[in-house]
XYZ file of C-alpha atoms in Angstrom:
370
model
C 216.450 -20.092 -40.260
C 215.847 -23.773 -42.724
C 215.563 -20.815 -45.564
C 218.562 -19.262 -45.212
C 221.265 -22.307 -44.438
C 219.752 -24.385 -47.799
C 220.437 -21.120 -49.632
C 224.461 -21.625 -48.525
C 224.712 -24.567 -49.640
C 223.428 -26.967 -46.446
C 220.450 -30.013 -46.888
C 218.489 -29.441 -44.318
C 216.402 -31.477 -42.128
C 213.501 -30.174 -40.432
C 212.305 -31.868 -37.680
C 208.464 -30.876 -36.786
C 206.510 -32.547 -33.590
C 202.939 -31.148 -35.231
C 201.128 -31.486 -38.312
C 201.844 -28.458 -39.530
C 204.179 -25.974 -40.280
C 204.112 -22.464 -39.936
C 204.793 -22.962 -36.227
C 202.594 -21.181 -33.574
C 201.540 -18.732 -36.454
C 199.961 -22.094 -37.943
C 196.574 -20.154 -39.836
C 193.111 -21.979 -41.951
C 189.812 -21.625 -42.847
C 187.907 -22.677 -40.982
C 184.257 -24.607 -41.177
C 182.363 -20.869 -41.935
C 185.431 -20.413 -44.268
C 187.287 -17.761 -42.195
C 191.150 -17.751 -42.095
C 192.013 -18.366 -37.998
C 194.939 -17.896 -36.338
C 195.065 -22.057 -34.277
C 197.224 -20.589 -31.346
C 196.399 -17.500 -31.001
C 196.036 -13.630 -33.050
C 199.567 -12.395 -34.816
C 200.085 -9.044 -36.433
C 204.176 -8.995 -37.942
C 205.669 -5.986 -36.389
C 208.664 -3.991 -37.736
C 210.775 -0.682 -37.167
C 213.139 -2.294 -39.398
C 212.778 -1.832 -42.703
C 215.585 -4.981 -44.654
C 213.248 -7.067 -42.134
C 209.534 -5.980 -43.985
C 211.612 -6.556 -46.456
C 212.665 -9.367 -45.956
C 209.395 -11.470 -44.838
C 208.214 -9.490 -49.002
C 210.303 -12.669 -50.788
C 207.688 -15.032 -50.179
C 205.272 -13.612 -50.345
C 202.593 -10.660 -50.419
C 201.980 -9.452 -46.690
C 198.679 -6.055 -46.431
C 199.060 -2.640 -44.037
C 196.958 -3.915 -41.114
C 196.682 -2.033 -37.580
C 195.979 -3.834 -35.284
C 193.430 -1.755 -32.742
C 193.316 -4.251 -29.047
C 190.467 -2.895 -26.360
C 190.161 -3.809 -22.248
C 186.746 -4.788 -20.604
C 186.478 -3.148 -16.784
C 183.535 -3.030 -15.027
C 181.603 -3.353 -18.399
C 183.120 -1.080 -20.434
C 185.396 -1.773 -23.836
C 188.477 0.344 -22.936
C 191.566 0.841 -26.184
C 194.771 -0.546 -24.941
C 196.973 0.591 -24.591
C 195.164 2.974 -22.162
C 195.835 6.205 -23.379
C 193.813 9.219 -22.254
C 190.379 8.392 -24.009
C 190.199 5.009 -20.259
C 190.827 8.814 -18.256
C 187.532 10.540 -20.032
C 186.173 6.586 -19.470
C 186.281 6.232 -16.222
C 186.383 10.431 -14.839
C 184.172 12.674 -14.760
C 185.300 15.867 -17.043
C 187.397 17.926 -14.551
C 188.752 15.757 -13.055
C 190.054 13.785 -15.925
C 191.627 17.268 -17.599
C 193.268 17.910 -13.950
C 194.669 13.811 -14.510
C 195.509 14.793 -18.672
C 197.456 17.535 -17.286
C 199.625 16.398 -13.822
C 200.782 14.029 -16.512
C 201.796 15.093 -19.000
C 203.385 17.559 -16.880
C 204.636 14.820 -15.578
C 206.308 13.241 -18.289
C 207.557 16.294 -20.454
C 208.390 15.239 -23.900
C 207.221 11.025 -23.355
C 204.759 9.266 -25.195
C 204.261 6.343 -23.169
C 204.711 5.749 -19.970
C 204.848 2.153 -18.430
C 202.628 1.524 -15.045
C 205.237 0.683 -12.962
C 206.751 4.283 -13.576
C 203.241 6.019 -12.835
C 202.839 3.483 -9.207
C 206.118 5.146 -8.680
C 205.160 8.240 -9.160
C 205.571 10.890 -5.781
C 202.168 12.894 -7.884
C 198.974 11.381 -6.362
C 196.418 11.844 -9.356
C 198.779 9.678 -11.048
C 199.167 7.542 -8.462
C 195.530 6.149 -8.056
C 194.833 6.339 -12.278
C 197.840 3.453 -12.369
C 196.773 1.943 -9.223
C 193.026 2.232 -10.177
C 194.941 0.279 -13.548
C 196.313 -1.947 -11.886
C 193.620 -2.967 -9.203
C 191.258 -3.635 -12.648
C 193.731 -5.044 -15.661
C 197.114 -5.774 -14.567
C 196.880 -7.900 -11.927
C 193.894 -9.205 -12.861
C 195.317 -10.672 -15.563
C 198.591 -10.799 -14.772
C 197.081 -13.351 -12.263
C 195.378 -15.482 -15.050
C 197.295 -14.972 -17.817
C 201.107 -15.894 -15.780
C 199.560 -17.970 -12.482
C 201.710 -16.754 -10.867
C 201.603 -12.759 -8.130
C 202.446 -9.600 -9.905
C 204.467 -9.023 -7.859
C 206.541 -12.411 -8.716
C 206.669 -11.559 -11.925
C 209.803 -9.583 -14.307
C 209.307 -6.018 -14.731
C 209.708 -5.862 -18.509
C 205.784 -8.582 -18.413
C 204.277 -5.425 -16.450
C 205.804 -2.829 -18.695
C 204.532 -3.608 -22.177
C 201.482 -2.999 -22.066
C 202.066 1.344 -21.705
C 200.514 4.283 -20.367
C 199.505 6.926 -23.861
C 200.273 10.200 -22.984
C 196.946 11.232 -25.499
C 194.302 10.044 -27.453
C 196.316 7.604 -29.605
C 195.121 4.594 -30.721
C 196.332 1.339 -31.797
C 198.224 -1.690 -30.739
C 201.923 -1.428 -31.999
C 204.052 2.289 -33.130
C 206.280 0.083 -35.231
C 206.720 1.890 -39.290
C 205.619 -1.508 -41.430
C 202.339 -3.207 -38.758
C 201.504 -5.957 -41.724
C 199.875 -9.474 -41.962
C 200.372 -11.339 -45.087
C 197.632 -11.243 -48.392
C 196.793 -15.215 -48.325
C 197.663 -16.662 -44.423
C 200.787 -17.259 -42.952
C 200.086 -21.184 -43.974
C 201.420 -19.711 -47.396
C 204.156 -17.833 -46.817
C 205.661 -20.389 -44.462
C 204.633 -22.727 -48.074
C 206.757 -20.287 -49.573
C 210.002 -20.285 -47.219
C 210.374 -24.647 -46.983
C 210.033 -25.038 -51.184
C 214.210 -25.705 -51.828
C 215.089 -28.832 -52.654
C 217.931 -28.559 -50.106
C 214.886 -29.166 -47.371
C 213.221 -31.443 -46.266
C 210.199 -31.857 -43.401
C 209.250 -34.421 -41.107
C 205.671 -33.094 -38.967
C 204.537 -35.012 -36.839
C 208.161 -36.981 -35.327
C 208.985 -35.512 -31.837
C 212.911 -33.899 -32.313
C 213.649 -35.098 -29.108
C 213.417 -39.219 -30.461
C 216.245 -38.463 -32.643
C 218.592 -36.374 -31.224
C 220.574 -36.659 -27.285
C 223.060 -34.732 -25.199
C 226.207 -36.414 -24.177
C 227.794 -34.039 -21.373
C 231.080 -35.925 -21.689
C 231.559 -36.048 -25.311
C 230.198 -32.677 -25.382
C 227.967 -33.525 -28.715
C 225.066 -34.001 -29.273
C 224.164 -37.860 -30.851
C 221.310 -38.269 -34.182
C 219.742 -41.700 -33.203
C 222.775 -42.419 -31.063
C 224.867 -41.789 -33.227
C 227.913 -39.255 -33.502
C 227.139 -37.140 -35.828
C 229.805 -33.932 -37.840
C 226.943 -30.685 -38.607
C 225.039 -28.217 -36.468
C 221.656 -29.695 -34.703
C 218.883 -26.641 -34.139
C 216.941 -27.194 -30.832
C 213.808 -24.398 -30.848
C 212.663 -26.558 -27.986
C 212.315 -26.016 -23.801
C 216.030 -26.776 -23.401
C 215.431 -28.562 -19.566
C 213.027 -31.329 -22.094
C 216.663 -31.370 -23.854
C 218.277 -31.888 -20.708
C 215.465 -34.314 -19.532
C 214.848 -31.954 -17.166
C 218.264 -32.421 -14.560
C 218.072 -28.715 -12.830
C 214.535 -29.192 -12.485
C 211.342 -29.214 -14.946
C 211.769 -24.397 -16.433
C 207.977 -23.240 -15.825
C 206.632 -21.879 -19.633
C 202.197 -21.241 -19.714
C 199.683 -22.726 -21.821
C 196.883 -21.955 -24.129
C 193.692 -23.394 -24.415
C 190.699 -22.335 -26.741
C 187.092 -22.501 -26.806
C 186.329 -22.423 -30.419
C 182.454 -20.200 -31.118
C 180.932 -19.654 -34.196
C 177.598 -16.724 -34.804
C 175.076 -16.063 -36.876
C 176.314 -11.652 -36.072
C 177.713 -9.627 -38.190
C 180.037 -9.013 -34.839
C 181.190 -9.967 -31.695
C 182.809 -7.914 -29.419
C 184.530 -3.362 -30.869
C 188.103 -4.717 -31.842
C 189.663 -7.870 -32.735
C 191.063 -8.605 -29.609
C 190.207 -7.323 -26.125
C 191.496 -9.350 -22.936
C 188.892 -9.378 -20.354
C 190.849 -8.723 -17.125
C 188.078 -9.079 -14.614
C 186.578 -12.506 -16.445
C 186.494 -16.236 -14.916
C 189.268 -18.462 -16.398
C 189.803 -17.066 -19.386
C 191.862 -13.743 -20.643
C 191.055 -12.846 -23.648
C 189.191 -13.050 -26.867
C 190.104 -12.524 -30.175
C 187.107 -12.420 -33.322
C 188.843 -13.605 -36.520
C 186.877 -12.230 -39.307
C 188.351 -8.584 -38.158
C 191.771 -9.574 -38.506
C 192.582 -8.698 -40.924
C 188.906 -7.963 -41.563
C 187.002 -11.116 -44.228
C 184.461 -10.069 -45.554
C 182.661 -13.000 -44.433
C 179.273 -13.705 -42.859
C 178.727 -14.076 -39.371
C 181.942 -14.208 -36.557
C 184.148 -16.674 -35.217
C 185.740 -16.338 -31.919
C 187.950 -17.932 -29.446
C 188.465 -17.352 -25.767
C 191.849 -18.057 -23.924
C 192.294 -19.431 -20.834
C 196.253 -18.828 -19.159
C 197.199 -22.298 -18.027
C 200.195 -24.417 -16.426
C 202.185 -26.434 -18.997
C 203.207 -29.760 -17.745
C 205.292 -31.654 -20.587
C 203.549 -34.084 -21.550
C 202.909 -32.512 -24.913
C 198.382 -32.760 -24.930
C 199.302 -28.625 -24.451
C 202.062 -26.264 -26.390
C 204.532 -24.081 -23.954
C 203.450 -21.289 -25.427
C 205.242 -18.246 -23.218
C 208.870 -18.186 -20.449
C 207.724 -17.294 -17.089
C 209.681 -15.352 -16.174
C 211.151 -14.825 -12.867
C 214.689 -14.840 -10.973
C 214.115 -18.090 -9.992
C 213.554 -19.221 -13.253
C 216.334 -17.344 -14.733
C 218.976 -18.880 -12.914
C 217.703 -22.261 -13.478
C 217.282 -21.671 -16.936
C 221.492 -19.743 -16.892
C 222.743 -23.824 -15.933
C 220.713 -25.368 -18.403
C 222.116 -22.527 -20.949
C 226.084 -22.493 -20.282
C 225.520 -26.763 -20.230
C 224.463 -26.285 -23.370
C 227.509 -24.030 -24.020
C 229.267 -26.941 -24.001
C 228.341 -29.305 -26.824
C 230.258 -27.852 -29.495
C 227.178 -29.322 -32.712
C 224.508 -27.746 -30.679
C 222.600 -24.434 -31.552
C 219.464 -23.066 -29.437
C 217.239 -20.144 -30.413
C 213.882 -19.026 -30.797
C 211.590 -18.811 -27.915
C 211.112 -21.995 -25.648
C 214.917 -23.040 -26.164
C 215.965 -18.779 -25.240
C 213.854 -18.231 -22.796
C 212.933 -15.013 -24.305
C 209.972 -13.107 -24.459
C 210.517 -12.612 -28.814
C 207.863 -11.087 -30.821
C 207.860 -11.813 -34.055
C 209.527 -9.046 -35.357
C 212.271 -10.195 -32.534
C 212.250 -13.993 -32.943
C 213.430 -13.496 -36.815
C 216.116 -11.225 -35.867
C 217.840 -13.735 -33.315
C 216.819 -16.825 -36.099
C 219.081 -14.888 -39.172
C 222.051 -13.742 -36.485
C 221.952 -17.663 -35.866
C 222.689 -18.640 -39.405
C 224.833 -16.605 -39.504
C 227.073 -18.129 -36.818
C 225.943 -21.661 -38.036
C 227.813 -20.317 -41.528
C 231.473 -19.864 -39.355
C 230.690 -22.782 -37.171
C 233.258 -25.489 -37.044
C 232.960 -28.915 -34.876
């Protein structure tokens, strides 16, 4: 958004609470020379050529297809789960029967959600879905979101479908890439504009405040006549007047070993493991021809707003969505306030969805009259 607005002639100041650019996509080389992602794995994938062409303006990208897995009962199986998963956990005859039943139940479909499979009237399919739910979805959901599976919005359970084939690969998008150099390099180029000023280690909430009587965002206590784009948690901006919105944060345990490979795939979920949710092996994200390997265990923890941890994921439940909508309605009354991003929008965006949202909001700002 800053770059698009700067190109249109706006003077843009970015206030970044952290000590680096790039947000959660920030990456760096560790002491072993391995490029790692500080806040967990990120790959860019989209079916929109316009978005793909857009990111290519600021960095060179390389093809990268992400392969993920889940370890169940000591066996690493591909995710999304596919026919190989069935072969791994069923004997030959039962596996063939189940695959046939799934093909008949869901003809002409490449994938099906676990919710659909659980609701199937076919007992073979229902039992298989229940096995996956009991040993993966429910366990992972409980650790990741800190709530019971029945309390989480169904859209979360539908994010990882079941494949009705032997196809592997986490995404099916036409464009699946990673930056040739780094995400940090991409953002440096994106922000390289005379109209953009970046101020690190500064919390925007120390500078801006909402005056609900005047329907305006103030900057350093002064009335201003320019738009303020806010990308943090909306409840913090409104001083938690309707209570704290639930977000999940992450904690990482980093390890390095003098071995060629730690796990079969770059990202593996461990739903049955105690505490951590998944492990990312970064020399495979993308492949790096380096000695040894660095990986991070990922633990999902509650976000309490004290900034000792980062808010990553909005916890989408009926109650939290209703609560957020109260903040949203109040924000709409503030004439120079623009909310955008996973936190401020309280939505689970993929990277291409976040980019689309940013470009659309930029167009709105360009026509904004305060």
